[in-house]
PDB file of C-alpha atoms and ligand atoms in Angstrom:
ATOM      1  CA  UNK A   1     -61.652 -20.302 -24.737  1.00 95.00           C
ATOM      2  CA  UNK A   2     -62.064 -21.733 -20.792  1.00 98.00           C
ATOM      3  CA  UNK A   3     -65.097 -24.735 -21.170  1.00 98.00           C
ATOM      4  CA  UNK A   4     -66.443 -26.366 -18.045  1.00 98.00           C
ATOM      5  CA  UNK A   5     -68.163 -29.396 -19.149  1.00 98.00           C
ATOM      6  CA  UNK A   6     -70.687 -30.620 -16.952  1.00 98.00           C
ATOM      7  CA  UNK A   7     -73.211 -33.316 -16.452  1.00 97.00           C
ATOM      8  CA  UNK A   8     -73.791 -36.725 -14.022  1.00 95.00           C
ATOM      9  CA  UNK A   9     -71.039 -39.748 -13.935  1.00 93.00           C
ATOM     10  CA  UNK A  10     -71.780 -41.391 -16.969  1.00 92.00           C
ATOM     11  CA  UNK A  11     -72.794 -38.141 -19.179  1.00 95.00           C
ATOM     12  CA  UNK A  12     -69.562 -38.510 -20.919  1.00 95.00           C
ATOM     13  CA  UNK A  13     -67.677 -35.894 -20.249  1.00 96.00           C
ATOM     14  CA  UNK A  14     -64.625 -36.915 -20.279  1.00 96.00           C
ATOM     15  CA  UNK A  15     -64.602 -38.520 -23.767  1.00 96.00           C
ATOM     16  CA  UNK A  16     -66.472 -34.874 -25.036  1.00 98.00           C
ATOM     17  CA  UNK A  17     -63.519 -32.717 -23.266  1.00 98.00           C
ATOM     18  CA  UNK A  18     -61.058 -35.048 -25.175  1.00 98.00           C
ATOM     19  CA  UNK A  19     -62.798 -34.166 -28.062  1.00 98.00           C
ATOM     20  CA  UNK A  20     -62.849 -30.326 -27.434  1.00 98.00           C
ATOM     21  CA  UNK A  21     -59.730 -29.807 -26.354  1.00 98.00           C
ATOM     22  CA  UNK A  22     -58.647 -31.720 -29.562  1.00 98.00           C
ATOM     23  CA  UNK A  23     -60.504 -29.470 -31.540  1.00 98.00           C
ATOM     24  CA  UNK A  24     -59.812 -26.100 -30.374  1.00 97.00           C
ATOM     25  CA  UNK A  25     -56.207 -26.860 -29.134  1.00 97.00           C
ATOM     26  CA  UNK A  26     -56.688 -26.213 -25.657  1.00 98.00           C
ATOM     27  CA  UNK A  27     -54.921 -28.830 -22.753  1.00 98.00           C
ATOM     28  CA  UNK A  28     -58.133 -30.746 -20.985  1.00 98.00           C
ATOM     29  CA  UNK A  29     -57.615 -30.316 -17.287  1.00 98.00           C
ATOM     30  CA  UNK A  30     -59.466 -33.051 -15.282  1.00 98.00           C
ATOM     31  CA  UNK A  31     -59.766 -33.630 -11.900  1.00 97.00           C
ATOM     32  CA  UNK A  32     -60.605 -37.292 -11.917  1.00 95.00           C
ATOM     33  CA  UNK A  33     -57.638 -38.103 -14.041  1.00 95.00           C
ATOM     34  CA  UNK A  34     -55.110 -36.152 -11.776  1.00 95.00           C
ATOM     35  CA  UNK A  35     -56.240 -37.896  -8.811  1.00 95.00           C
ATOM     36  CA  UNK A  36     -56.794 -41.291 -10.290  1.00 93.00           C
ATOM     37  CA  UNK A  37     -53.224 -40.725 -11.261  1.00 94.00           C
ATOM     38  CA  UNK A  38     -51.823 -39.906  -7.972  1.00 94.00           C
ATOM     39  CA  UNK A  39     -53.288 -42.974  -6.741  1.00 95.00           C
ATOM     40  CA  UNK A  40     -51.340 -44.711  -9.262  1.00 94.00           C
ATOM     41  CA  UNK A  41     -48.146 -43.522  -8.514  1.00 96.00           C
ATOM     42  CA  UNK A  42     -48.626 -43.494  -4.933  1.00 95.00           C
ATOM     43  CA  UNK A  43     -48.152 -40.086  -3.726  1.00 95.00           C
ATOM     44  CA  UNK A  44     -49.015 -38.726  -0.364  1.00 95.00           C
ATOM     45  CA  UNK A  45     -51.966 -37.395  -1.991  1.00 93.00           C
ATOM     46  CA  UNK A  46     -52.854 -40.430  -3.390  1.00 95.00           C
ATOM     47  CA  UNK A  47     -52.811 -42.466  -0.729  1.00 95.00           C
ATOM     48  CA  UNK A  48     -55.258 -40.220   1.630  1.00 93.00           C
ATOM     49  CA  UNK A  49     -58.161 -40.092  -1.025  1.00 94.00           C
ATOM     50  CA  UNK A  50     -57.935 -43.560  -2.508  1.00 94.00           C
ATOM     51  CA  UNK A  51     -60.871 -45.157   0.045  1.00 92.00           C
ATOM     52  CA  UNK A  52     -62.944 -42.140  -0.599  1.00 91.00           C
ATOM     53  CA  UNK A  53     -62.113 -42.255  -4.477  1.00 90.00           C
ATOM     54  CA  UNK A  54     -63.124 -45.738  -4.743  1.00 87.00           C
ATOM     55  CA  UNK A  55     -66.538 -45.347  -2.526  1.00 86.00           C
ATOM     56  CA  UNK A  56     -67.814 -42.364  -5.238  1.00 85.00           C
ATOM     57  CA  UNK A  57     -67.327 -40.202  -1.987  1.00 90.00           C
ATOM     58  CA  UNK A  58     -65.646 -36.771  -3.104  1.00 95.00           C
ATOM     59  CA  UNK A  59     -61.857 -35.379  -1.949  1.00 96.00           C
ATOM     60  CA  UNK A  60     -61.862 -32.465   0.239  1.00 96.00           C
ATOM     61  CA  UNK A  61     -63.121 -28.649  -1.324  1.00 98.00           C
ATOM     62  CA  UNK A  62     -59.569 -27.357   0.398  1.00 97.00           C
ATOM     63  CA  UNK A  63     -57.963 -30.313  -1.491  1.00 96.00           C
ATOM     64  CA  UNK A  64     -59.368 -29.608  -4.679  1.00 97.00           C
ATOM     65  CA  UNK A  65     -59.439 -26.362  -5.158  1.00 98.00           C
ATOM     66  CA  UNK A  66     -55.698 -25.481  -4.432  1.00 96.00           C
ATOM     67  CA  UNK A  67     -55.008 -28.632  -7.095  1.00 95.00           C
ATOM     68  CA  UNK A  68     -57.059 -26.724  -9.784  1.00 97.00           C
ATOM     69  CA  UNK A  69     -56.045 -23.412  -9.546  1.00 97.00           C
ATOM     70  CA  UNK A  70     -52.058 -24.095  -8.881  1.00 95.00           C
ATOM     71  CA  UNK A  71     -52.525 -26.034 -12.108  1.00 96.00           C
ATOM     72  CA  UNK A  72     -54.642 -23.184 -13.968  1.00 97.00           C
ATOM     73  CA  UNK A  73     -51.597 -20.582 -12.896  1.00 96.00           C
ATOM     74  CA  UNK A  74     -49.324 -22.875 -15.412  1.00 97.00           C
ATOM     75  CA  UNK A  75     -48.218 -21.280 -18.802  1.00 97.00           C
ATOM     76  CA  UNK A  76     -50.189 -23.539 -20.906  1.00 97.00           C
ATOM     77  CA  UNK A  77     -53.861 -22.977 -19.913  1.00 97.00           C
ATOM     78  CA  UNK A  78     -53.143 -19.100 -19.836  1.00 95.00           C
ATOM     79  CA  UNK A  79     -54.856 -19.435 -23.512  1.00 93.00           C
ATOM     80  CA  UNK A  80     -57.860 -21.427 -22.253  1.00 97.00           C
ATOM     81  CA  UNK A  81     -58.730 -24.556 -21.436  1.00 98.00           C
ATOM     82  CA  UNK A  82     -61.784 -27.365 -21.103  1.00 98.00           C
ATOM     83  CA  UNK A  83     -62.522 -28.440 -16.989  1.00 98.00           C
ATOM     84  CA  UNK A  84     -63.758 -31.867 -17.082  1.00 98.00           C
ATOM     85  CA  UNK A  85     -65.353 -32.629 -13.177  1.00 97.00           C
ATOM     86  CA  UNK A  86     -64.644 -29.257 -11.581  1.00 98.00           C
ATOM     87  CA  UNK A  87     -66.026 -27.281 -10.418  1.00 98.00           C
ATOM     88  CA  UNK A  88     -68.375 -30.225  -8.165  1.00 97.00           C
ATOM     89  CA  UNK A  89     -69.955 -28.239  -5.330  1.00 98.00           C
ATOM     90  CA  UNK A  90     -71.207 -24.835  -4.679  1.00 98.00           C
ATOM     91  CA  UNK A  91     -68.171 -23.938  -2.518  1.00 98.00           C
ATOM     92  CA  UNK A  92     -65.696 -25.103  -5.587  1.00 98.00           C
ATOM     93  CA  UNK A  93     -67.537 -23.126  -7.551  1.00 98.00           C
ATOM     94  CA  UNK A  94     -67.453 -20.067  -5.597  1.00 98.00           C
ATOM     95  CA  UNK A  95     -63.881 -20.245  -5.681  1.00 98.00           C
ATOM     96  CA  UNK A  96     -63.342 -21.218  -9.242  1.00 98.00           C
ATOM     97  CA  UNK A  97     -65.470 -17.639  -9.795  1.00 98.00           C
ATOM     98  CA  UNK A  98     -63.466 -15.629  -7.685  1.00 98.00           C
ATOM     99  CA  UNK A  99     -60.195 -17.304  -9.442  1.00 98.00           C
ATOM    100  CA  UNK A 100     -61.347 -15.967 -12.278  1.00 97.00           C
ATOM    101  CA  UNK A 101     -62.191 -12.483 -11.419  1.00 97.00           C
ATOM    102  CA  UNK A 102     -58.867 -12.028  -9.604  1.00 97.00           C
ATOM    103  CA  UNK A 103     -57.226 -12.801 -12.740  1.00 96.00           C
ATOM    104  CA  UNK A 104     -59.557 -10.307 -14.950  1.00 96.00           C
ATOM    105  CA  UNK A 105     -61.129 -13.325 -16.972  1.00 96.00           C
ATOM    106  CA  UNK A 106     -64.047 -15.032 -17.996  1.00 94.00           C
ATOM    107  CA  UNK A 107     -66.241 -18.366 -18.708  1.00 96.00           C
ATOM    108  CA  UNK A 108     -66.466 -18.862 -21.834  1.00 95.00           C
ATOM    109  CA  UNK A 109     -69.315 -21.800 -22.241  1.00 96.00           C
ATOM    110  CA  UNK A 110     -70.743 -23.724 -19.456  1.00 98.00           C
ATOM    111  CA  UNK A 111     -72.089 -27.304 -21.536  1.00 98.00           C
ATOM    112  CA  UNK A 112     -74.005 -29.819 -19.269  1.00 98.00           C
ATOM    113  CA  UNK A 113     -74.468 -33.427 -21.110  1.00 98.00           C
ATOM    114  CA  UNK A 114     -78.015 -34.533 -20.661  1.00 97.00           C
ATOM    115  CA  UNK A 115     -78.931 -38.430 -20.056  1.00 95.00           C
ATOM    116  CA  UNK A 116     -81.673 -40.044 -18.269  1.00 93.00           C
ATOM    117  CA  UNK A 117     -80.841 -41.158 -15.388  1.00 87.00           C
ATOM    118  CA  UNK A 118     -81.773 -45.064 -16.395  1.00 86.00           C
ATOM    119  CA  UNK A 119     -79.209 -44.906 -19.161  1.00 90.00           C
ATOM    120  CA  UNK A 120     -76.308 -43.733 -16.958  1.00 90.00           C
ATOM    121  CA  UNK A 121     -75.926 -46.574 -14.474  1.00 86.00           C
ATOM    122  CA  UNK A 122     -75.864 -49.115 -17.758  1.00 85.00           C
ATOM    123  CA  UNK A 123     -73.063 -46.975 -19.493  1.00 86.00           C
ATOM    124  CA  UNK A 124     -70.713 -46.758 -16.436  1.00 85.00           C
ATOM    125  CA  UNK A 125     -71.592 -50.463 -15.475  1.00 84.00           C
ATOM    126  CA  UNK A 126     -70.450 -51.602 -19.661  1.00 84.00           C
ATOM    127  CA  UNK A 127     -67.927 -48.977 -20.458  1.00 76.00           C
ATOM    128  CA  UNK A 128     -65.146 -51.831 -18.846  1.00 66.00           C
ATOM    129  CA  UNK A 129     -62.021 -49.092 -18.174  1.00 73.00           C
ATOM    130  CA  UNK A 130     -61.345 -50.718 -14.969  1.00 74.00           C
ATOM    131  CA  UNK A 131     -61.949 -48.028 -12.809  1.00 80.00           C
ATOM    132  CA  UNK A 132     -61.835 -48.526  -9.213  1.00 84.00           C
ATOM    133  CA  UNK A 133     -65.132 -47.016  -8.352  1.00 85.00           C
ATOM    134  CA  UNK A 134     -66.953 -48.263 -10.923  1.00 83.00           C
ATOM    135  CA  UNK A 135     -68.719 -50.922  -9.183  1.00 83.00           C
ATOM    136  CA  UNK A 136     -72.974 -50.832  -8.317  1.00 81.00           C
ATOM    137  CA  UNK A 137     -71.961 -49.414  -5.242  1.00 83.00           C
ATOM    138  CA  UNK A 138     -69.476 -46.457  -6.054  1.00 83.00           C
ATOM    139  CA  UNK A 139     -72.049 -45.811  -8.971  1.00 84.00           C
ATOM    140  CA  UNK A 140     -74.717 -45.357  -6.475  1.00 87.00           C
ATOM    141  CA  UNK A 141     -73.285 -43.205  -4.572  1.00 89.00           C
ATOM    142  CA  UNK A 142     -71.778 -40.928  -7.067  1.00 91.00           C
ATOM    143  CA  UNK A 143     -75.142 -40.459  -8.635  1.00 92.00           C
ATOM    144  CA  UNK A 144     -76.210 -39.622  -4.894  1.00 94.00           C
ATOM    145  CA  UNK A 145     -73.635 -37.166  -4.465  1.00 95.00           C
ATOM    146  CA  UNK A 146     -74.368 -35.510  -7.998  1.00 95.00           C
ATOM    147  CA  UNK A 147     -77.506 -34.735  -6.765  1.00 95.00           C
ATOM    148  CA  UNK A 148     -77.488 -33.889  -3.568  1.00 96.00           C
ATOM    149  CA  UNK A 149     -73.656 -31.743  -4.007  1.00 96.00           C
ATOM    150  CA  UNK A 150     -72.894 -31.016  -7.856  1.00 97.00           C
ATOM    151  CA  UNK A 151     -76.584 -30.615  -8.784  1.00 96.00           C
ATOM    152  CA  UNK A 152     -76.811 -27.323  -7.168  1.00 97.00           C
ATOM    153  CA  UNK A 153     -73.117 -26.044  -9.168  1.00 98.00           C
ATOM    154  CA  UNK A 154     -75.876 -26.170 -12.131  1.00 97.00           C
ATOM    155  CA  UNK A 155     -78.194 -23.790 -10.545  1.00 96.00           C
ATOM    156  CA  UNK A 156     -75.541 -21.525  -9.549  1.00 97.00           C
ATOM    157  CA  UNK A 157     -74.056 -21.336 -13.316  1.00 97.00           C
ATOM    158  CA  UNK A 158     -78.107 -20.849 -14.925  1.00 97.00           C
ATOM    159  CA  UNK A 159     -78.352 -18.178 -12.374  1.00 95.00           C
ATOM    160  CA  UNK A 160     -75.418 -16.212 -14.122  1.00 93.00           C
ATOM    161  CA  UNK A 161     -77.179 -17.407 -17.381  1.00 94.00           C
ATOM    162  CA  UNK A 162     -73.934 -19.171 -18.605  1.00 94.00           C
ATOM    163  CA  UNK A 163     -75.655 -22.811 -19.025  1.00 98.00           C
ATOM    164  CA  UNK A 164     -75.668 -24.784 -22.800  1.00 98.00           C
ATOM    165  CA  UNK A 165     -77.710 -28.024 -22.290  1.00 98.00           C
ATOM    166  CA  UNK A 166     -76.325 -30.502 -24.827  1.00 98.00           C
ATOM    167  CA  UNK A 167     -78.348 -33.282 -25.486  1.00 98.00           C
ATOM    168  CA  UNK A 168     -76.025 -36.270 -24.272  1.00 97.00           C
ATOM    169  CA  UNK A 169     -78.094 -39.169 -25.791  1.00 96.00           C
ATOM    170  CA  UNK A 170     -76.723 -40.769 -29.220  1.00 96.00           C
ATOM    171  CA  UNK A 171     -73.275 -41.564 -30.580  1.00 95.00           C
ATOM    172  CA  UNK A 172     -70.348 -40.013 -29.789  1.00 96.00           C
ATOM    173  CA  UNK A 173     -69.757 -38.126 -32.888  1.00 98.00           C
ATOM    174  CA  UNK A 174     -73.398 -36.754 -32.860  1.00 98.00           C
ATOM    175  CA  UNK A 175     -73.294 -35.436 -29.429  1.00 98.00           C
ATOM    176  CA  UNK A 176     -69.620 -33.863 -30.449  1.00 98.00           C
ATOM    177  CA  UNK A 177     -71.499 -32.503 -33.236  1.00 98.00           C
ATOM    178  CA  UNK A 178     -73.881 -30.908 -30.715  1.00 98.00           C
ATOM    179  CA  UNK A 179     -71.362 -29.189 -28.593  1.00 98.00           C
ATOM    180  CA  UNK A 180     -69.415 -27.940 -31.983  1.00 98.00           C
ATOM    181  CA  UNK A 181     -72.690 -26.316 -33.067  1.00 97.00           C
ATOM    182  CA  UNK A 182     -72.759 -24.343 -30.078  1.00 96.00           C
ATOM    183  CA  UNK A 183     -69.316 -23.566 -29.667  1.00 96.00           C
ATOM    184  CA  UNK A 184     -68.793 -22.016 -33.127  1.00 95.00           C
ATOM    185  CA  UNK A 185     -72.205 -20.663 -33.582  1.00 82.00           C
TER     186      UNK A 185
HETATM  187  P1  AMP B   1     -64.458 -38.293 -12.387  1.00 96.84           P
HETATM  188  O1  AMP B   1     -63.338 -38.880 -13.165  1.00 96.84           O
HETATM  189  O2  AMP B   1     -64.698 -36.836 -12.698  1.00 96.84           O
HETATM  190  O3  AMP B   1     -65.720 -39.103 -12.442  1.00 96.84           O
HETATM  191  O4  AMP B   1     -63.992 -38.303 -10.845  1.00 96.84           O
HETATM  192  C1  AMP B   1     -63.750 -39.517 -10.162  1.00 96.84           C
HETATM  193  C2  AMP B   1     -63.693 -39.284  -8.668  1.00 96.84           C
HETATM  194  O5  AMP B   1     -62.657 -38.337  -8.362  1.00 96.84           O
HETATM  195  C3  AMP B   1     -64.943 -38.696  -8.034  1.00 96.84           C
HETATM  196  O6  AMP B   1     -65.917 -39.676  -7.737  1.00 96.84           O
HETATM  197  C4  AMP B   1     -64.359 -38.061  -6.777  1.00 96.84           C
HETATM  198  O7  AMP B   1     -64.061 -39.037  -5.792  1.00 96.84           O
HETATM  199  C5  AMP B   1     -63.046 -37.505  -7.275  1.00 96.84           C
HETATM  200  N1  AMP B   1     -63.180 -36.134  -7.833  1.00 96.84           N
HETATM  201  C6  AMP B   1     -62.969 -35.744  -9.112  1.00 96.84           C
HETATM  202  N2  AMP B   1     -63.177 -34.428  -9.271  1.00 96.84           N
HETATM  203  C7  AMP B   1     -63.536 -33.960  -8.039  1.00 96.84           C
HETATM  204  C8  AMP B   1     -63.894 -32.676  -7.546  1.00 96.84           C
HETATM  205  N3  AMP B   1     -63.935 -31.605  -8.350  1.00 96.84           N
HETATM  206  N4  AMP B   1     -64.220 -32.581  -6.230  1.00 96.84           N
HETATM  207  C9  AMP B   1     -64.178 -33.642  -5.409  1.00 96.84           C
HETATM  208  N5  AMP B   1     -63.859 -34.882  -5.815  1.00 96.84           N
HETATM  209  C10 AMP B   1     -63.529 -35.051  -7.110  1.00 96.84           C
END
């Protein structure tokens, strides 16, 4: 089963693809994590996007895209997988697409979280892990970005008629519930 879960910072969406892949024993590939990693360990790679990591500003399409798909080529996503912050523009999406069709295979489920707008600066502001970028300003910006850049990966995915809107509001295990409902149904 290949997942893309979608949806503002905030949404949840990495706690949900935890969840998912836990479920349906599939590795959760996200692109946050690898980089927030790399800045951790101090790798070349690290060290260029760390400023731009910790403004909310986004690494480099090129960058990106190369990351994802030499780490989709690896053995253990050849049986599916949930993509937690990828694709996050229309030309990462393009090229996640075309990865796919040059490798004969599909989307399975394309799940956007959905929280008002007022409730997502509160939950990144409380949820205390620490992160780098999430300060008032890196939120701002990242919910600038979403709309302005990863917004229109939605449009481009309910063109193809692949979107699931979950609603995002509630507790965890309700909105887990949610996605499970669609997923097996
Ligand atoms: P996330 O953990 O998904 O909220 O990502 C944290 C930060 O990593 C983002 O604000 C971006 O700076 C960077 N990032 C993660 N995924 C991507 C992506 N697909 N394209 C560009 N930048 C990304």
């Amino acid at each position: 089963m290949r997942i893309i879960i979608f949806g503002p910072p905030g949404a949840g969406k990495g706690t949900q693809a935890d969840n998912i892949a836990d479920e349906y024993g599939i590795p959760h590939l996200s692109t946050g994590e690898i980089f927030r990693a790399a800045i951790r360990n101090g790798t070349t790679l690290g060290r260029q996007i760390k400023t731009r990591m910790d403004t909310g500003r986004l690494v480099p399409d090129d960058t990106v895209v190369e990351l994802v798909e030499k780490e989709l080529n690896k053995p253990e996503y050849e049986d599916g997988y949930v993509l937690d912050g990828f694709p996050r523009t229309l030309p990462q999406a393009e090229a996640y697409d075309e990865f796919l069709e040059a490798n004969g295979e599909c989307l399975d489920a394309f799940l956007v979280l959905v929280v008002p707008e007022e409730e997502l600066v509160s939950r990144i502001l409380s949820r205390g892990q620490g992160r780098s970028d999430d300060t008032e300003e890196g939120v701002i910006n990242r919910l600038h970005i979403y709309r302005n850049e990863t917004r229109p990966v939605l449009d481009h995915y309910i063109d193809q008629g692949k979107v699931t809107k979950i609603d995002g509001v509630g507790t965890i295990d309700e909105i887990f519930g949610r996605i499970k409902e669609e997923l097996d149904g």
